[in-house]
Amino acid sequence: FKKSVDVAATKTVLSIIDIISILLGQFNAGKLPIDPNGVYTLFFRGDITATWTTNTLLYWLVDFCGYHGAFRITNGPIIKFMVIGDPSYAGANGEQCEQIRFSDPGGTANNNLGADSMVSVYAHEMAETITNYNGAWYFNSNGNENGDACYWDFGDYSGNSNMVAGTKRFLVQQMWVPTKGCVMSL
């Protein structure tokens, strides 16, 4: 991380407008630099509800585990962002986002349900944000973004991990690659 800012939520339900307002407030207060090449990530506990409005109101950790978006600052750059939540705080509502469903009975790779679950969602959203760098969303021939096309597809693995980063093991979903399908590649 270049910089981390703790923003206490004053609401328990956050809309996409609220998320953008949080970022703009941090930029305007000089707490975060405006970086057109950056990806701003907002991490929330699962007891905060985020909503995403398309044709239907969707609820975070119920209908989706994370999301990414972009907006343009007036007379400025496009700002890319992601929202990732900790499903271990969400009770029954977060179960669909908990990685434990895919791990062996011994628990998640690092025995931290929230963090281990968030790693795969973070990778998913980051891959989509990078391939959608200018806000013009990329979709494959089936209408899926590269992360969505391989949603919860971890490939062949045993136990509770499929990759190592440094000294830590993680279970991270594969990403869709044209002509290859769902693959795990760094």
PDB file of C-alpha atoms in Angstrom:
ATOM      1  CA  PHE A   1       0.000   0.000   0.000  1.00  0.00           C
ATOM      2  CA  LYS A   2       1.196   3.476  -0.725  1.00  0.00           C
ATOM      3  CA  LYS A   3      -1.131   4.930   1.850  1.00  0.00           C
ATOM      4  CA  SER A   4      -3.856   3.705   4.140  1.00  0.00           C
ATOM      5  CA  VAL A   5      -6.623   5.865   5.556  1.00  0.00           C
ATOM      6  CA  ASP A   6      -9.117   4.714   8.159  1.00  0.00           C
ATOM      7  CA  VAL A   7     -12.559   6.093   7.392  1.00  0.00           C
ATOM      8  CA  ALA A   8     -15.162   5.311  10.002  1.00  0.00           C
ATOM      9  CA  ALA A   9     -18.472   4.521   8.375  1.00  0.00           C
ATOM     10  CA  THR A  10     -21.231   6.821   9.554  1.00  0.00           C
ATOM     11  CA  LYS A  11     -23.856   4.688   7.827  1.00  0.00           C
ATOM     12  CA  THR A  12     -24.509   0.979   7.854  1.00  0.00           C
ATOM     13  CA  VAL A  13     -25.728   0.909   4.233  1.00  0.00           C
ATOM     14  CA  LEU A  14     -23.445   2.427   1.604  1.00  0.00           C
ATOM     15  CA  SER A  15     -24.471   3.049  -2.000  1.00  0.00           C
ATOM     16  CA  ILE A  16     -22.120   3.507  -4.925  1.00  0.00           C
ATOM     17  CA  ILE A  17     -22.605   7.272  -4.471  1.00  0.00           C
ATOM     18  CA  ASP A  18     -21.489   6.941  -0.833  1.00  0.00           C
ATOM     19  CA  ILE A  19     -18.362   5.023  -1.897  1.00  0.00           C
ATOM     20  CA  ILE A  20     -17.460   7.726  -4.440  1.00  0.00           C
ATOM     21  CA  SER A  21     -18.170  10.422  -1.819  1.00  0.00           C
ATOM     22  CA  ILE A  22     -15.783   8.722   0.635  1.00  0.00           C
ATOM     23  CA  LEU A  23     -13.022   8.749  -1.973  1.00  0.00           C
ATOM     24  CA  LEU A  24     -13.700  12.345  -3.043  1.00  0.00           C
ATOM     25  CA  GLY A  25     -13.698  13.432   0.609  1.00  0.00           C
ATOM     26  CA  GLN A  26     -10.283  11.827   1.117  1.00  0.00           C
ATOM     27  CA  PHE A  27      -8.910  13.501  -2.037  1.00  0.00           C
ATOM     28  CA  ASN A  28     -10.336  16.907  -1.103  1.00  0.00           C
ATOM     29  CA  ALA A  29      -8.958  16.663   2.453  1.00  0.00           C
ATOM     30  CA  GLY A  30      -5.499  15.852   1.080  1.00  0.00           C
ATOM     31  CA  LYS A  31      -5.483  12.468   2.831  1.00  0.00           C
ATOM     32  CA  LEU A  32      -5.135  10.527  -0.417  1.00  0.00           C
ATOM     33  CA  PRO A  33      -3.279  11.616  -3.550  1.00  0.00           C
ATOM     34  CA  ILE A  34      -5.127  11.573  -6.860  1.00  0.00           C
ATOM     35  CA  ASP A  35      -3.349   8.940  -8.925  1.00  0.00           C
ATOM     36  CA  PRO A  36      -4.865   8.166 -12.343  1.00  0.00           C
ATOM     37  CA  ASN A  37      -2.738   4.999 -12.463  1.00  0.00           C
ATOM     38  CA  GLY A  38      -3.766   3.834  -8.993  1.00  0.00           C
ATOM     39  CA  VAL A  39      -6.514   1.511  -7.865  1.00  0.00           C
ATOM     40  CA  TYR A  40      -8.178   2.634  -4.643  1.00  0.00           C
ATOM     41  CA  THR A  41      -9.414  -0.239  -2.516  1.00  0.00           C
ATOM     42  CA  LEU A  42     -11.996   0.159   0.220  1.00  0.00           C
ATOM     43  CA  PHE A  43     -12.073  -2.670   2.758  1.00  0.00           C
ATOM     44  CA  PHE A  44     -15.122  -2.950   4.984  1.00  0.00           C
ATOM     45  CA  ARG A  45     -16.232  -5.251   7.731  1.00  0.00           C
ATOM     46  CA  GLY A  46     -19.106  -7.446   6.669  1.00  0.00           C
ATOM     47  CA  ASP A  47     -21.562  -5.736   9.001  1.00  0.00           C
ATOM     48  CA  ILE A  48     -21.533  -2.727   6.655  1.00  0.00           C
ATOM     49  CA  THR A  49     -23.922  -3.237   3.764  1.00  0.00           C
ATOM     50  CA  ALA A  50     -22.983  -1.909   0.366  1.00  0.00           C
ATOM     51  CA  THR A  51     -25.510  -1.786  -2.450  1.00  0.00           C
ATOM     52  CA  TRP A  52     -25.080  -1.727  -6.192  1.00  0.00           C
ATOM     53  CA  THR A  53     -27.931  -0.559  -8.344  1.00  0.00           C
ATOM     54  CA  THR A  54     -28.324  -1.879 -11.853  1.00  0.00           C
ATOM     55  CA  ASN A  55     -31.843  -2.774 -12.905  1.00  0.00           C
ATOM     56  CA  THR A  56     -32.236  -4.419  -9.496  1.00  0.00           C
ATOM     57  CA  LEU A  57     -30.866  -3.442  -6.114  1.00  0.00           C
ATOM     58  CA  LEU A  58     -28.043  -5.867  -5.250  1.00  0.00           C
ATOM     59  CA  TYR A  59     -26.577  -6.365  -1.784  1.00  0.00           C
ATOM     60  CA  TRP A  60     -22.943  -6.873  -0.906  1.00  0.00           C
ATOM     61  CA  LEU A  61     -22.069 -10.243   0.672  1.00  0.00           C
ATOM     62  CA  VAL A  62     -25.525 -11.469  -0.328  1.00  0.00           C
ATOM     63  CA  ASP A  63     -25.601 -10.958  -4.115  1.00  0.00           C
ATOM     64  CA  PHE A  64     -21.887 -10.253  -4.654  1.00  0.00           C
ATOM     65  CA  CYS A  65     -18.609 -10.496  -2.707  1.00  0.00           C
ATOM     66  CA  GLY A  66     -16.835  -7.431  -4.036  1.00  0.00           C
ATOM     67  CA  TYR A  67     -17.074  -4.962  -6.860  1.00  0.00           C
ATOM     68  CA  HIS A  68     -15.064  -2.497  -8.846  1.00  0.00           C
ATOM     69  CA  GLY A  69     -15.920   0.681 -10.641  1.00  0.00           C
ATOM     70  CA  ALA A  70     -14.573   3.928 -11.976  1.00  0.00           C
ATOM     71  CA  PHE A  71     -15.611   7.547 -12.048  1.00  0.00           C
ATOM     72  CA  ARG A  72     -14.183  10.706 -13.528  1.00  0.00           C
ATOM     73  CA  ILE A  73     -13.260  13.608 -11.301  1.00  0.00           C
ATOM     74  CA  THR A  74     -14.648  16.840 -12.796  1.00  0.00           C
ATOM     75  CA  ASN A  75     -12.009  18.131 -15.231  1.00  0.00           C
ATOM     76  CA  GLY A  76      -9.714  15.374 -13.975  1.00  0.00           C
ATOM     77  CA  PRO A  77      -8.712  11.753 -14.393  1.00  0.00           C
ATOM     78  CA  ILE A  78     -10.696   8.550 -14.229  1.00  0.00           C
ATOM     79  CA  ILE A  79     -10.417   7.057 -10.727  1.00  0.00           C
ATOM     80  CA  LYS A  80     -10.562   3.273 -10.428  1.00  0.00           C
ATOM     81  CA  PHE A  81     -11.716   1.643  -7.199  1.00  0.00           C
ATOM     82  CA  MET A  82     -12.641  -1.675  -5.622  1.00  0.00           C
ATOM     83  CA  VAL A  83     -14.800  -2.555  -2.624  1.00  0.00           C
ATOM     84  CA  ILE A  84     -13.903  -5.708  -0.681  1.00  0.00           C
ATOM     85  CA  GLY A  85     -15.659  -6.961   2.428  1.00  0.00           C
ATOM     86  CA  ASP A  86     -14.824  -9.295   5.272  1.00  0.00           C
ATOM     87  CA  PRO A  87     -17.492 -12.025   5.162  1.00  0.00           C
ATOM     88  CA  SER A  88     -16.520 -13.379   8.577  1.00  0.00           C
ATOM     89  CA  TYR A  89     -18.339 -10.422  10.172  1.00  0.00           C
ATOM     90  CA  ALA A  90     -21.481 -10.869   8.112  1.00  0.00           C
ATOM     91  CA  GLY A  91     -22.972 -13.929   9.764  1.00  0.00           C
ATOM     92  CA  ALA A  92     -25.239 -16.007   7.526  1.00  0.00           C
ATOM     93  CA  ASN A  93     -25.300 -13.232   4.916  1.00  0.00           C
ATOM     94  CA  GLY A  94     -21.564 -13.655   4.277  1.00  0.00           C
ATOM     95  CA  GLU A  95     -21.515 -17.429   3.864  1.00  0.00           C
ATOM     96  CA  GLN A  96     -21.564 -17.294   0.063  1.00  0.00           C
ATOM     97  CA  CYS A  97     -18.301 -15.311   0.190  1.00  0.00           C
ATOM     98  CA  GLU A  98     -16.523 -17.470   2.750  1.00  0.00           C
ATOM     99  CA  GLN A  99     -13.691 -19.491   1.349  1.00  0.00           C
ATOM    100  CA  ILE A 100     -14.134 -22.219   3.957  1.00  0.00           C
ATOM    101  CA  ARG A 101     -16.643 -23.881   1.611  1.00  0.00           C
ATOM    102  CA  PHE A 102     -13.706 -24.734  -0.669  1.00  0.00           C
ATOM    103  CA  SER A 103     -11.085 -25.582   1.957  1.00  0.00           C
ATOM    104  CA  ASP A 104     -10.372 -28.848   3.683  1.00  0.00           C
ATOM    105  CA  PRO A 105     -11.860 -29.461   7.144  1.00  0.00           C
ATOM    106  CA  GLY A 106      -8.669 -28.075   8.706  1.00  0.00           C
ATOM    107  CA  GLY A 107      -9.728 -24.500   7.907  1.00  0.00           C
ATOM    108  CA  THR A 108      -8.481 -21.843   5.543  1.00  0.00           C
ATOM    109  CA  ALA A 109      -4.848 -21.596   4.429  1.00  0.00           C
ATOM    110  CA  ASN A 110      -3.810 -19.103   7.123  1.00  0.00           C
ATOM    111  CA  ASN A 111      -6.569 -19.910   9.629  1.00  0.00           C
ATOM    112  CA  ASN A 112      -8.077 -16.465   9.171  1.00  0.00           C
ATOM    113  CA  LEU A 113     -11.490 -16.868   7.571  1.00  0.00           C
ATOM    114  CA  GLY A 114     -11.990 -13.173   6.827  1.00  0.00           C
ATOM    115  CA  ALA A 115      -8.565 -12.395   5.370  1.00  0.00           C
ATOM    116  CA  ASP A 116      -8.237 -15.691   3.502  1.00  0.00           C
ATOM    117  CA  SER A 117     -11.673 -15.189   1.936  1.00  0.00           C
ATOM    118  CA  MET A 118     -10.875 -11.593   0.980  1.00  0.00           C
ATOM    119  CA  VAL A 119      -7.645 -12.535  -0.868  1.00  0.00           C
ATOM    120  CA  SER A 120      -9.460 -14.356  -3.656  1.00  0.00           C
ATOM    121  CA  VAL A 121     -12.084 -11.616  -3.990  1.00  0.00           C
ATOM    122  CA  TYR A 122      -9.297  -9.001  -4.055  1.00  0.00           C
ATOM    123  CA  ALA A 123      -7.495 -10.885  -6.851  1.00  0.00           C
ATOM    124  CA  HIS A 124     -10.777 -11.249  -8.765  1.00  0.00           C
ATOM    125  CA  GLU A 125     -11.648  -7.542  -8.534  1.00  0.00           C
ATOM    126  CA  MET A 126      -8.072  -6.378  -9.215  1.00  0.00           C
ATOM    127  CA  ALA A 127      -7.867  -8.485 -12.387  1.00  0.00           C
ATOM    128  CA  GLU A 128     -11.151  -7.003 -13.586  1.00  0.00           C
ATOM    129  CA  THR A 129     -10.081  -3.462 -12.665  1.00  0.00           C
ATOM    130  CA  ILE A 130      -6.780  -3.820 -14.527  1.00  0.00           C
ATOM    131  CA  THR A 131      -8.435  -5.159 -17.675  1.00  0.00           C
ATOM    132  CA  ASN A 132     -11.042  -2.404 -17.386  1.00  0.00           C
ATOM    133  CA  TYR A 133      -8.471   0.301 -16.775  1.00  0.00           C
ATOM    134  CA  ASN A 134     -10.261   3.094 -18.606  1.00  0.00           C
ATOM    135  CA  GLY A 135     -13.773   2.399 -17.391  1.00  0.00           C
ATOM    136  CA  ALA A 136     -14.767   0.716 -20.683  1.00  0.00           C
ATOM    137  CA  TRP A 137     -15.564  -2.706 -19.249  1.00  0.00           C
ATOM    138  CA  TYR A 138     -14.094  -5.779 -20.919  1.00  0.00           C
ATOM    139  CA  PHE A 139     -16.336  -8.792 -21.431  1.00  0.00           C
ATOM    140  CA  ASN A 140     -15.669 -12.179 -23.030  1.00  0.00           C
ATOM    141  CA  SER A 141     -17.949 -13.716 -25.665  1.00  0.00           C
ATOM    142  CA  ASN A 142     -20.258 -15.048 -22.924  1.00  0.00           C
ATOM    143  CA  GLY A 143     -20.725 -11.579 -21.445  1.00  0.00           C
ATOM    144  CA  ASN A 144     -18.497 -12.191 -18.410  1.00  0.00           C
ATOM    145  CA  GLU A 145     -15.564 -10.207 -17.116  1.00  0.00           C
ATOM    146  CA  ASN A 146     -12.368 -12.247 -16.702  1.00  0.00           C
ATOM    147  CA  GLY A 147     -12.933 -12.825 -12.979  1.00  0.00           C
ATOM    148  CA  ASP A 148     -16.648 -13.563 -13.288  1.00  0.00           C
ATOM    149  CA  ALA A 149     -16.049 -16.173 -16.010  1.00  0.00           C
ATOM    150  CA  CYS A 150     -14.090 -18.249 -13.464  1.00  0.00           C
ATOM    151  CA  TYR A 151     -16.039 -17.327 -10.315  1.00  0.00           C
ATOM    152  CA  TRP A 152     -14.976 -19.662  -7.447  1.00  0.00           C
ATOM    153  CA  ASP A 153     -13.044 -21.885  -9.915  1.00  0.00           C
ATOM    154  CA  PHE A 154      -9.785 -22.710  -8.124  1.00  0.00           C
ATOM    155  CA  GLY A 155      -8.557 -25.349 -10.567  1.00  0.00           C
ATOM    156  CA  ASP A 156      -6.899 -28.491  -9.257  1.00  0.00           C
ATOM    157  CA  TYR A 157      -5.676 -28.150  -5.686  1.00  0.00           C
ATOM    158  CA  SER A 158      -5.495 -30.174  -2.543  1.00  0.00           C
ATOM    159  CA  GLY A 159      -5.994 -29.030   1.002  1.00  0.00           C
ATOM    160  CA  ASN A 160      -6.636 -25.340   1.394  1.00  0.00           C
ATOM    161  CA  SER A 161      -4.340 -23.511  -1.042  1.00  0.00           C
ATOM    162  CA  ASN A 162      -3.308 -23.350  -4.680  1.00  0.00           C
ATOM    163  CA  MET A 163      -0.538 -20.731  -4.577  1.00  0.00           C
ATOM    164  CA  VAL A 164       2.269 -19.390  -2.439  1.00  0.00           C
ATOM    165  CA  ALA A 165       3.270 -15.728  -2.067  1.00  0.00           C
ATOM    166  CA  GLY A 166       6.354 -15.280   0.080  1.00  0.00           C
ATOM    167  CA  THR A 167       5.863 -17.623   3.011  1.00  0.00           C
ATOM    168  CA  LYS A 168       2.039 -17.592   2.935  1.00  0.00           C
ATOM    169  CA  ARG A 169      -0.261 -19.992   1.122  1.00  0.00           C
ATOM    170  CA  PHE A 170      -3.519 -18.840  -0.458  1.00  0.00           C
ATOM    171  CA  LEU A 171      -6.539 -20.235  -2.269  1.00  0.00           C
ATOM    172  CA  VAL A 172      -7.147 -17.871  -5.191  1.00  0.00           C
ATOM    173  CA  GLN A 173      -9.630 -18.341  -7.996  1.00  0.00           C
ATOM    174  CA  GLN A 174      -8.421 -18.689 -11.571  1.00  0.00           C
ATOM    175  CA  MET A 175      -8.931 -15.955 -14.173  1.00  0.00           C
ATOM    176  CA  TRP A 176     -10.256 -16.280 -17.706  1.00  0.00           C
ATOM    177  CA  VAL A 177      -7.668 -15.848 -20.441  1.00  0.00           C
ATOM    178  CA  PRO A 178      -8.661 -15.734 -24.127  1.00  0.00           C
ATOM    179  CA  THR A 179      -7.842 -19.029 -25.914  1.00  0.00           C
ATOM    180  CA  LYS A 180      -6.936 -20.703 -22.588  1.00  0.00           C
ATOM    181  CA  GLY A 181     -10.078 -20.497 -20.478  1.00  0.00           C
ATOM    182  CA  CYS A 182      -9.796 -20.440 -16.670  1.00  0.00           C
ATOM    183  CA  VAL A 183      -6.144 -20.623 -15.627  1.00  0.00           C
ATOM    184  CA  MET A 184      -3.961 -19.828 -12.639  1.00  0.00           C
ATOM    185  CA  SER A 185      -1.042 -17.734 -13.774  1.00  0.00           C
ATOM    186  CA  LEU A 186       0.940 -14.929 -12.227  1.00  0.00           C
TER     187      LEU A 186
END
